[in-house]
Short mmCIF file of C-alpha atoms in Angstrom, two decimals:
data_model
loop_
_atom_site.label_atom_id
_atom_site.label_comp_id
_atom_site.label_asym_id
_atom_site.label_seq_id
_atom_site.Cartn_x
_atom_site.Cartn_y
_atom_site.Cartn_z
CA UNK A 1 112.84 87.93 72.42
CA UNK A 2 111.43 91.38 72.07
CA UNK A 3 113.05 93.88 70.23
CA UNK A 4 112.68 97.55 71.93
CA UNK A 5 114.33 100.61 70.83
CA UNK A 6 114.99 103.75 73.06
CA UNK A 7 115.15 107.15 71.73
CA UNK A 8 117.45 109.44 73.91
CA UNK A 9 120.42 108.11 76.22
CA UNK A 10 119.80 110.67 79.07
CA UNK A 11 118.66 109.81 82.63
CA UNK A 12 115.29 108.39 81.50
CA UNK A 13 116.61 106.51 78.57
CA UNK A 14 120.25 104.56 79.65
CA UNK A 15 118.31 103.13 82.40
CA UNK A 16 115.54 101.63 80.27
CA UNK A 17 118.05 100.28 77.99
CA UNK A 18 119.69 98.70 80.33
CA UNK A 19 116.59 97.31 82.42
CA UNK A 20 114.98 96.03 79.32
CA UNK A 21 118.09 94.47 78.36
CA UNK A 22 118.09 92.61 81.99
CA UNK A 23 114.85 91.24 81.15
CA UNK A 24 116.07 89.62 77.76
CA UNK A 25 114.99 91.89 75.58
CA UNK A 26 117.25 92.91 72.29
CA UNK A 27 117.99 97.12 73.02
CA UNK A 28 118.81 99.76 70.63
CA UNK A 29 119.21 102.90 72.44
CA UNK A 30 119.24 106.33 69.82
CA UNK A 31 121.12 109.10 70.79
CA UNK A 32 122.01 112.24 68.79
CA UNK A 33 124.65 113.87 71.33
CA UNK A 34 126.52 112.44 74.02
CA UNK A 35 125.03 109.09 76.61
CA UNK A 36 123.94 110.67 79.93
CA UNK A 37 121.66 113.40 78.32
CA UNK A 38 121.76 116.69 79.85
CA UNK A 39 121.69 115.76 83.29
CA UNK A 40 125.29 114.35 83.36
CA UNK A 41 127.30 116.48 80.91
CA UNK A 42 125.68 119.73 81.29
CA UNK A 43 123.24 119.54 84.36
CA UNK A 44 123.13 117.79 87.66
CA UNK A 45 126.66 116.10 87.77
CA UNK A 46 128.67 119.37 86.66
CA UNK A 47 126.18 121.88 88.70
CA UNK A 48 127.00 119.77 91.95
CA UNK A 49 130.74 119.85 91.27
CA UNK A 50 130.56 123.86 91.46
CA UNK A 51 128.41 123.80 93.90
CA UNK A 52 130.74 121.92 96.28
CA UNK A 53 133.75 124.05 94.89
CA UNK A 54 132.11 127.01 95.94
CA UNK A 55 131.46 125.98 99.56
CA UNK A 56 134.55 125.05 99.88
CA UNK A 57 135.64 128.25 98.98
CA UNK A 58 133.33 129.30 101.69
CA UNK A 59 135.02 127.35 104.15
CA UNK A 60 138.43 128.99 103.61
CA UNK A 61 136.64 132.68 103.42
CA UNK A 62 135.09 131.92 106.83
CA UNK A 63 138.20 129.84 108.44
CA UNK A 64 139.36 132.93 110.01
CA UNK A 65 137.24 133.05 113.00
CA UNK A 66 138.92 129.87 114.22
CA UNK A 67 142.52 131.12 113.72
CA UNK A 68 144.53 133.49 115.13
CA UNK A 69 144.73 137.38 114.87
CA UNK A 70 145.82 138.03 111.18
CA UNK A 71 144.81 135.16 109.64
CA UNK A 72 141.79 136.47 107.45
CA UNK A 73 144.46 138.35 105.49
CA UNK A 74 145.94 134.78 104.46
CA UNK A 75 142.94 133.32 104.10
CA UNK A 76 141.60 136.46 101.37
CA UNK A 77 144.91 135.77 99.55
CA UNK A 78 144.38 132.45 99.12
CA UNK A 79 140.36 133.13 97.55
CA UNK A 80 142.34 135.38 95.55
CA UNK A 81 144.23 132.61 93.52
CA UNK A 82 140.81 131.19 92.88
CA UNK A 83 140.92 129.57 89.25
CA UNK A 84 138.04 128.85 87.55
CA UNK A 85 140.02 126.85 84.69
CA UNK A 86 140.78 124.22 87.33
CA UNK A 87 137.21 124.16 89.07
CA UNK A 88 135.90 123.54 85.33
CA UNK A 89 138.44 121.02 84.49
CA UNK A 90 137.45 119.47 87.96
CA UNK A 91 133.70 119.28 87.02
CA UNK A 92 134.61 117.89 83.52
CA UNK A 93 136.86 115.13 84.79
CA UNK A 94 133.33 114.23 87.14
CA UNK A 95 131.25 114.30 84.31
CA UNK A 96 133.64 112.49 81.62
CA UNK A 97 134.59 109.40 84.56
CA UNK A 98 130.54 109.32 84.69
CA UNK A 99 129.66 109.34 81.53
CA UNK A 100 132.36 106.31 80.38
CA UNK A 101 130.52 104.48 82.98
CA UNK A 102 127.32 104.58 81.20
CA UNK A 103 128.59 103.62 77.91
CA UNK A 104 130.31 100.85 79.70
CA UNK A 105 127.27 99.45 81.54
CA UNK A 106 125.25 99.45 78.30
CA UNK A 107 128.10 97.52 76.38
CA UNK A 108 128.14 95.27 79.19
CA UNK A 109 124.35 94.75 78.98
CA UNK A 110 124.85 94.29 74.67
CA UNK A 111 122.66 97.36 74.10
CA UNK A 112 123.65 98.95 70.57
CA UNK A 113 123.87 102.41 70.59
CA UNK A 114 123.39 104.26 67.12
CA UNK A 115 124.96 108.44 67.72
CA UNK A 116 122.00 109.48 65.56
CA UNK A 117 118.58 111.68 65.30
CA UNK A 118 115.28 109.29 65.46
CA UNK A 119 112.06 110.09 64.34
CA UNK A 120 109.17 107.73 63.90
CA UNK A 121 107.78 105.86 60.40
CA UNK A 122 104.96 104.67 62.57
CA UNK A 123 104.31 102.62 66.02
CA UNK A 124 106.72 100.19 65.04
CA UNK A 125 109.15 101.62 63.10
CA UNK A 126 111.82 104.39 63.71
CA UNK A 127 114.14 106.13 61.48
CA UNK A 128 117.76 106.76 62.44
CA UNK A 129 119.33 109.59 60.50
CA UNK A 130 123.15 109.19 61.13
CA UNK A 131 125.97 111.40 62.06
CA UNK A 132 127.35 110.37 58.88
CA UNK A 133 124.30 111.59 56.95
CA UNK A 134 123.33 107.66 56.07
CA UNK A 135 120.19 106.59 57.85
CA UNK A 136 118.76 103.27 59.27
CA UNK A 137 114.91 102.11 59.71
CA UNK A 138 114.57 100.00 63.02
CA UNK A 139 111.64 98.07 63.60
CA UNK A 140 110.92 97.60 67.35
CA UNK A 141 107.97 95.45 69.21
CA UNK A 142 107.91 98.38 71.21
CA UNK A 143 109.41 101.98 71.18
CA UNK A 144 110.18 104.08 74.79
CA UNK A 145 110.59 107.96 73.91
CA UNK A 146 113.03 109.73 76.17
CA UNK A 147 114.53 112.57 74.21
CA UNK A 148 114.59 115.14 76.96
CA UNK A 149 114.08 119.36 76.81
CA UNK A 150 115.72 121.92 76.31
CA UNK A 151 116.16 125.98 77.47
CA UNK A 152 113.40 128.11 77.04
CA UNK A 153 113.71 130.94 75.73
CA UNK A 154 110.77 133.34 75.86
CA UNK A 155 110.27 137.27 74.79
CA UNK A 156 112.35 138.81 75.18
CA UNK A 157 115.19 136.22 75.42
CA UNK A 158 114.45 134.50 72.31
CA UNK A 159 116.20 137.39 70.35
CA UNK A 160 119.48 137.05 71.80
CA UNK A 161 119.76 133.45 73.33
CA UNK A 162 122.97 132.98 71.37
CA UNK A 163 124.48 135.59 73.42
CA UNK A 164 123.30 134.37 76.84
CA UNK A 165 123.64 131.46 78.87
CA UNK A 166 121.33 128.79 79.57
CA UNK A 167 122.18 125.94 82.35
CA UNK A 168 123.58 124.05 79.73
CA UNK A 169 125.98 126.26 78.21
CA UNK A 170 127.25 128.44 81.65
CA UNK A 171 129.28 125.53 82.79
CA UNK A 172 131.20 126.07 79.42
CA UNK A 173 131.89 129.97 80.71
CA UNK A 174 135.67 131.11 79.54
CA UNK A 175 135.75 133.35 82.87
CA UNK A 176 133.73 134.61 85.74
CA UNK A 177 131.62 137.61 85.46
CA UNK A 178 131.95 140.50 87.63
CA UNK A 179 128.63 140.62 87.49
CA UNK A 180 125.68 138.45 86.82
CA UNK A 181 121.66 138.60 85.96
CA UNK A 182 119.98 135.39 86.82
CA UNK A 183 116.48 135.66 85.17
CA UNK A 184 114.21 133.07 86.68
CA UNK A 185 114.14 132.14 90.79
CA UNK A 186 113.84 128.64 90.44
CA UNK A 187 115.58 125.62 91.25
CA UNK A 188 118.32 125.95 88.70
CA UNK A 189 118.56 129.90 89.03
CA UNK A 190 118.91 129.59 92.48
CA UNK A 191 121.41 126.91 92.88
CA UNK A 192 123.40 129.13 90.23
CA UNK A 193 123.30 132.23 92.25
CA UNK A 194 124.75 130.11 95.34
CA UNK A 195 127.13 129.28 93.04
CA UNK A 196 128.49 132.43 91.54
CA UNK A 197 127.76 134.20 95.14
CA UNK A 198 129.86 132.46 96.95
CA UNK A 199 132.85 132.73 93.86
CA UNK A 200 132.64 136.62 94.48
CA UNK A 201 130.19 137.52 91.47
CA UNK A 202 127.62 140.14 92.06
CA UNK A 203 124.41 138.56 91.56
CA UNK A 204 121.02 139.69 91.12
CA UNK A 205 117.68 137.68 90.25
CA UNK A 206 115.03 138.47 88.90
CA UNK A 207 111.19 136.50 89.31
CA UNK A 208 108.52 137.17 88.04
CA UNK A 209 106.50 135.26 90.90
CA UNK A 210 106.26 136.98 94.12
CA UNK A 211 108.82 134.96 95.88
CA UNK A 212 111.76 132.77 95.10
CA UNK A 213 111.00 129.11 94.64
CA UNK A 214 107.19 129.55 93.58
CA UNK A 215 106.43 126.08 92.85
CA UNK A 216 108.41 125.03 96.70
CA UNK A 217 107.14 125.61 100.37
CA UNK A 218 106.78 128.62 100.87
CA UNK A 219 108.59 128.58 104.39
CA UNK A 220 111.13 126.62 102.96
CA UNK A 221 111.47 129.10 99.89
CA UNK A 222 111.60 131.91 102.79
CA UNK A 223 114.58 130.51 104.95
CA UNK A 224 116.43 130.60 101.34
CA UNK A 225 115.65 133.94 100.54
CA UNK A 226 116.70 135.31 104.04
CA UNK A 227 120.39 133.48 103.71
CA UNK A 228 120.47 135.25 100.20
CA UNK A 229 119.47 138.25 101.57
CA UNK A 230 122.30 137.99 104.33
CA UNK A 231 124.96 137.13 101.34
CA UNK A 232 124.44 140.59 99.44
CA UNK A 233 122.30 138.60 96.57
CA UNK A 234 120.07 140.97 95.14
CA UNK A 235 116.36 139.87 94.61
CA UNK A 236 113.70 141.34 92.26
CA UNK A 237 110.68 139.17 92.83
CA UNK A 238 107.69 140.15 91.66
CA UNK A 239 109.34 141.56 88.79
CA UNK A 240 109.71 140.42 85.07
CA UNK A 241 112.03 141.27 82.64
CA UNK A 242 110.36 142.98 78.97
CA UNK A 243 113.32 143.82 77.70
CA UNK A 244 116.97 143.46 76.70
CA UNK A 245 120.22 144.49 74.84
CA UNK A 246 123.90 143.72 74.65
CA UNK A 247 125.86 146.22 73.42
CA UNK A 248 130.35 146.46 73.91
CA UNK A 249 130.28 143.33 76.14
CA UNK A 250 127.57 145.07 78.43
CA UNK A 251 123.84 143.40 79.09
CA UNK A 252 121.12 146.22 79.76
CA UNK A 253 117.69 144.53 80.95
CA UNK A 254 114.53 146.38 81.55
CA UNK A 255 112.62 145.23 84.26
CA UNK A 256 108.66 145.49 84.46
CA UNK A 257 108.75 148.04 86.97
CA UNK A 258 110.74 150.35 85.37
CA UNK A 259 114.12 149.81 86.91
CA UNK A 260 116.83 149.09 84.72
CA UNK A 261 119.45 146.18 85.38
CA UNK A 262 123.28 146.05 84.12
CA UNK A 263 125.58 142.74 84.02
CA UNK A 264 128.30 141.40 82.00
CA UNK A 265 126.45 138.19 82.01
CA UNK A 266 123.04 136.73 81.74
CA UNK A 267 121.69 133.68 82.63
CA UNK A 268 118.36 132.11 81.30
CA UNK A 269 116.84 129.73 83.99
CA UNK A 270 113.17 130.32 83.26
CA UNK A 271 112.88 126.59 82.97
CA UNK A 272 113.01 124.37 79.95
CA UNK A 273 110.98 123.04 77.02
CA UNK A 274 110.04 120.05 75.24
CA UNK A 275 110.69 119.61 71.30
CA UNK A 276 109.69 116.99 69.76
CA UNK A 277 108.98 118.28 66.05
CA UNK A 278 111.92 116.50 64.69
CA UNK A 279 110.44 113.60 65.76
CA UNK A 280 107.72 113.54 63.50
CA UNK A 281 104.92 112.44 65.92
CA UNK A 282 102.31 113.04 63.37
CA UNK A 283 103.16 109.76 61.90
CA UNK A 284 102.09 107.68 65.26
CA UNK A 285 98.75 110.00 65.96
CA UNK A 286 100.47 112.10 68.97
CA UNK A 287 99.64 115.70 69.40
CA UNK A 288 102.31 117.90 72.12
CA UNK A 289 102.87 120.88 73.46
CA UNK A 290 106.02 122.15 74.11
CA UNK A 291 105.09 120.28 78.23
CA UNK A 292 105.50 117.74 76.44
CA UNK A 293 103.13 114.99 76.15
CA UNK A 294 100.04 113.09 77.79
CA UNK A 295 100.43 109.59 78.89
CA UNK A 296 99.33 106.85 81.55
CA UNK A 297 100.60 108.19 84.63
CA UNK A 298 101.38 104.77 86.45
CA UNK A 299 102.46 102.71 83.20
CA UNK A 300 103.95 105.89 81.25
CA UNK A 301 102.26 104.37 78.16
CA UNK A 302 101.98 107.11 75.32
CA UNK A 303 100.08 104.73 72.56
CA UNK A 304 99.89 101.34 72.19
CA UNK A 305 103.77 100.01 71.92
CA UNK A 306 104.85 103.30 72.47
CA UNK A 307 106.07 104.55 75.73
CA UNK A 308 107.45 108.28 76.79
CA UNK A 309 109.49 108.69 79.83
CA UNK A 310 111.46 111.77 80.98
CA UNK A 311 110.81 115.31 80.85
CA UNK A 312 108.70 114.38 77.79
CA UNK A 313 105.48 113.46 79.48
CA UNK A 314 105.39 116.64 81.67
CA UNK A 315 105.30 114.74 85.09
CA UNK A 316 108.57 115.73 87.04
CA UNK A 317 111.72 117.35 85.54
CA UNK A 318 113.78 115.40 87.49
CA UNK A 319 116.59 113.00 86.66
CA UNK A 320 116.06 110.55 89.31
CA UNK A 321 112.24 110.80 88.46
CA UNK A 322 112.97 109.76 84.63
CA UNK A 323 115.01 106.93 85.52
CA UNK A 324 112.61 105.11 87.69
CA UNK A 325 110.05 105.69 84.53
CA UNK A 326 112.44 104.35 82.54
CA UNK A 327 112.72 100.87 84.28
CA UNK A 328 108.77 101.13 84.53
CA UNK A 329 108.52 101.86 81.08
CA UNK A 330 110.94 99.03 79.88
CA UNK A 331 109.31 96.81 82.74
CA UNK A 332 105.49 96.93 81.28
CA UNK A 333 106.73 96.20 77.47
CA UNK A 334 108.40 93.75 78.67
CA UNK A 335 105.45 91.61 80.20
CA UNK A 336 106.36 92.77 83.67
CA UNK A 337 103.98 94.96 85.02
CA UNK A 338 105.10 98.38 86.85
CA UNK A 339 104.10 100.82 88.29
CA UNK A 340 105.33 104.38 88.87
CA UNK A 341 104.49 106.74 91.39
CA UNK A 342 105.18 110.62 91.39
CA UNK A 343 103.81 111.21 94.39
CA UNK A 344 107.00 109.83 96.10
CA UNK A 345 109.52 111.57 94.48
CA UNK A 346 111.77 113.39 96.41
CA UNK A 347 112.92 116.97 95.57
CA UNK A 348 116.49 118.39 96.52
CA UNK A 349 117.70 121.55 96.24
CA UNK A 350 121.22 122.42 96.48
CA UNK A 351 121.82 125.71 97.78
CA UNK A 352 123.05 126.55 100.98
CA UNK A 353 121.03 126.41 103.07
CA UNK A 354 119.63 122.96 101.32
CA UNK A 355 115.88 122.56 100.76
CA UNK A 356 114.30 119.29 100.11
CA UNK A 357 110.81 117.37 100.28
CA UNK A 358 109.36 114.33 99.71
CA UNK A 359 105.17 113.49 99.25
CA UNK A 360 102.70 116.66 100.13
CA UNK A 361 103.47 119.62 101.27
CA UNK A 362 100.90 121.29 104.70
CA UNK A 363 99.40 123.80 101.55
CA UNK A 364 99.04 120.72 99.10
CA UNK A 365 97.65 118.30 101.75
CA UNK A 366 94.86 121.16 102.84
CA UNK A 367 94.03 121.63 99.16
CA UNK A 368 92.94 118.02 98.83
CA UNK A 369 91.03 118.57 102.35
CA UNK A 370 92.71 116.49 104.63
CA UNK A 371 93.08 116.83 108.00
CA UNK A 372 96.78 118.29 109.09
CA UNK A 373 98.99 118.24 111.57
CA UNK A 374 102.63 119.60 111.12
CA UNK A 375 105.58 118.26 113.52
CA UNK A 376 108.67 120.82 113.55
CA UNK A 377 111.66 121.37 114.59
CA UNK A 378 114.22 123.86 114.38
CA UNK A 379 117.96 123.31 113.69
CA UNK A 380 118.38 125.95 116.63
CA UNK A 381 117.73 123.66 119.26
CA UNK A 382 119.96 120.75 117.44
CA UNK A 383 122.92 119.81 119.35
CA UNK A 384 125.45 119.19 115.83
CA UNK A 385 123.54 121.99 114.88
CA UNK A 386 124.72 124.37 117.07
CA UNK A 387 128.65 122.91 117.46
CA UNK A 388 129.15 123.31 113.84
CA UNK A 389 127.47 126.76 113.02
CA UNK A 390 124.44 125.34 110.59
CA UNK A 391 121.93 126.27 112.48
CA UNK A 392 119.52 127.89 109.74
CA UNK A 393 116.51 126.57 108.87
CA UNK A 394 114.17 123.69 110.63
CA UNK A 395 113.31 120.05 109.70
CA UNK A 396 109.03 119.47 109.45
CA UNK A 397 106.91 116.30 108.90
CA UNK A 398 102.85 116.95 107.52
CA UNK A 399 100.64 114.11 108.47
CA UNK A 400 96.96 113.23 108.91
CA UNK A 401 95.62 114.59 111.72
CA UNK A 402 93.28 111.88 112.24
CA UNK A 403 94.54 109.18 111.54
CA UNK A 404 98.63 109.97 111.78
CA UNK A 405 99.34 108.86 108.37
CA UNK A 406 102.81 110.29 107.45
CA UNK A 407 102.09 112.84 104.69
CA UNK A 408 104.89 114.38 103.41
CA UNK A 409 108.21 116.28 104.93
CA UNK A 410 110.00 119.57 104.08
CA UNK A 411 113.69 120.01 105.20
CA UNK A 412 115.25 123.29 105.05
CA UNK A 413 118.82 123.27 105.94
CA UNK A 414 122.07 121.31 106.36
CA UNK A 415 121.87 118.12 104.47
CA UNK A 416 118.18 118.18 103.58
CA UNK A 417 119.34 116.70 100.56
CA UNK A 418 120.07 113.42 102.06
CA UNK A 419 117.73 113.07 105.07
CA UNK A 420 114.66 113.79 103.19
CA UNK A 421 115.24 110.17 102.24
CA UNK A 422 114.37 109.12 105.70
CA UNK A 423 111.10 110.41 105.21
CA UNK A 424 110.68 108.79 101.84
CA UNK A 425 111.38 105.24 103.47
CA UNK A 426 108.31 106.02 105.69
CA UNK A 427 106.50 107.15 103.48
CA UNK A 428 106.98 103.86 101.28
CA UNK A 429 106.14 101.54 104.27
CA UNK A 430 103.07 103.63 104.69
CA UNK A 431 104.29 104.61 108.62
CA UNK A 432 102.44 106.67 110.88
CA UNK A 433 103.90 109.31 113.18
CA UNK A 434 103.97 106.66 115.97
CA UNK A 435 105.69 104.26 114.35
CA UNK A 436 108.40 106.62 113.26
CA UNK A 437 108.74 107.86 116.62
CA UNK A 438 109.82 104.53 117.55
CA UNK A 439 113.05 104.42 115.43
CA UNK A 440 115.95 105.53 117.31
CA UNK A 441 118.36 108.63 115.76
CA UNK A 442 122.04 108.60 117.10
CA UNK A 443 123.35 111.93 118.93
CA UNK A 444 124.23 114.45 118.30
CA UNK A 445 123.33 113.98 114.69
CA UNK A 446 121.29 116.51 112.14
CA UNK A 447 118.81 113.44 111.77
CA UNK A 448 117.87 113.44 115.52
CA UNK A 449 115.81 116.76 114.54
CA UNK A 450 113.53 114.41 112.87
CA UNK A 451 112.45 111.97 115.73
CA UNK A 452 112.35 115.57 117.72
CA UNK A 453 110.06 117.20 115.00
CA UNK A 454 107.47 113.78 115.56
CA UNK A 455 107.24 114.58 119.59
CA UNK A 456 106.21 118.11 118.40
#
């Protein structure tokens, strides 16, 4: 039986404690806060919540126009009794249900858990320094890292983090702001300023790249920014901030091109950053960065025994990315080979109007000099579209020109979130664009856009 410990219980970790564990191995999973990692108690679970409270919200600011004369006055009273205590208390109910269930599954599957900070003695051995100050050496046949990142915080932020919020610590807000500075125009800042938009908060971000979602489609990035635009949000692209001060309850941020920006709140979202010094790496022969660090890109193997999974290894910040490393990971010390491939992760965004994708992009493909051909089709012309008023935005597949491999997809608009998944399936099977355009897509559905995209 092999013995394998697991240094972080977050998205990347749990689930290669629990796969190792399924393939007979003996797990001890470290974990100095809470099982679930930042991802469920202060990320992705809790984000979503607010998000969906918020377009609810939406739905009773915009119910009007189906009722009769008058009724926008009721439906303005009741956004008025908005209260944030119970949307909060909602989102923490999600997150502590969700988090129970991981500590259950990895009873179930006889994984111990130590509450406890690691840090190696060498490839074999880590040290457990306990919550109750008493520590514990574990030796391990093999050792997967997974202890996640944190905020960054760079100049001028660095100075004042303690007095802004991060996108860990804004879900723990005591009120909502009047108004609000979102620094950074990324996913997280983004899906934050839908947020807080749609709750009444003045918003304005500020990004230093010359358009929001830099590292997205750019036409995808460009049907967000016109929704935003149509919602009052106030964008500063282009632009970064150099400076900043609080002073009686009042943020004052200089901006790079002169302007001056004022807010009762701040939020950080200029992405996050691995730490790893208390981890004593020095002791295995492992240099990082605060990306993180290098490994195998299909096995996830760091050195030897030792594995590193997660945001650690600088591949995809992305929860559903780190778990399927972690059951790679776990799979490969285990005697079962794996492999992982980030190519085929999918990426959601989720804003309104939603923006997802899934394999290249048209500019990625052209970069590695293929041949392209893009198949599009705009939520305009879709029937469900159109009868429920989410027409923004268009559904596109990228393929090979030549030979009509399926590429990639972008989807920008209602639930792009979950049919981007279509295109992921294909992708998987290795389809072309004539085989896809053989599956059938019920009517009127949003998914119907896709077969209509193929016979563009």
């Amino acid at each position: 039986m092999k013995n394998i410990v697991v240094i972080g219980g977050g998205p990347a970790g749990y689930p290669a404690a629990l796969k190792a564990a399924s393939l007979g191995a003996k797990v001890t999973l470290v974990e100095k806060n809470k099982v679930g990692g930042v991802c469920l108690n202060c990320g992705c679970i809790p984000s979503k919540s607010l998000l969906d409270a918020a377009h609810r919200f939406h739905t009773v600011k915009t119910i009007s126009s189906l009722c009769a004369d008058g009724a926008q006055e009721q439906a303005d009273k009741l956004f008025s009794l908005l209260d944030w205590g119970k949307i909060q208390a909602r989102q923490r109910a999600a997150t502590r249900k969700l988090t129970q269930g991981v500590s259950f599954l990895l009873k179930k599957a006889g994984v111990e858990v130590i509450n406890g900070e690691a840090s190696f003695v060498n490839e074999h051995t880590v040290n457990v320094k306990k919550a109750d100050g008493t520590e514990q050496q574990l030796e391990a046949d093999g050792i997967i890292l997974a202890a996640g990142s944190e905020a960054f915080f760079p100049v001028p932020f660095d100075q004042i983090k303690d007095k802004i919020y991060d996108n860990s610590t804004i879900f723990d807000m005591p009120h909502l702001p009047k108004e609000l500075v979102i620094v950074g125009g990324g996913v997280i800042g983004c899906e934050m300023a839908d947020f807080m938009n749609e709750l009444g908060v003045k918003v304005t971000i500020v990004e230093m790249q010359p358009r929001l979602l830099p590292l997205e489609d750019e036409g995808a990035a460009r049907v967000l920014t016109q929704a935003f635009g149509k919602r009052g949000i106030k964008l500063c692209t282009g632009t970064s901030a150099t400076g900043i001060t609080y002073e009686n309850g009042v943020y004052t941020l200089t901006l790079s091109n002169g302007q001056t920006l004022t807010a009762d709140a701040v939020l950080a979202a200029i992405g996050r950053s691995v730490n790893l010094s208390a981890l004593k790496m020095e002791n295995i022969g492992v240099t990082w960065t605060r990306k993180g660090v290098q490994v195998n890109p299909q096995t996830l193997q760091l050195k030897g025994n030792v594995y590193a999974v997660g945001d650690v290894n600088g591949l995809f910040q992305l929860a559903h990315a780190a778990s399927r490393q972690g059951e790679v990971a776990a799979s490969n010390l285990c005697g079962v080979p794996a492999v992982y491939h980030n190519e085929s992760v999918p990426r959601a965004i989720y804003t309104s109007p939603e923006i997802a994708s899934v394999g290249l992009t048209r500019a990625q493909a052209e970069a590695k000099g293929l041949p392209v051909k893009t198949h599009k089709a705009f939520l305009l012309a879709n029937g469900r579209a159109v009868a429920q008023d989410q027409t923004e935005g268009y559904y596109e597949l990228i393929s090979n020109a030549q030979t009509g491999e399926l590429l990639g997809g972008v989807f920008a608009g209602a639930h792009a979130a979950e049919l981007i998944h279509a295109v992921s399936v294909a992708l998987a099977a290795k389809m072309t664009v004539d085989q896809l355009k053989e599956v059938i897509f019920a009517h009127p559905t949003f998914a119907e856009s896709i077969g209509e995209a193929l016979n563009r």
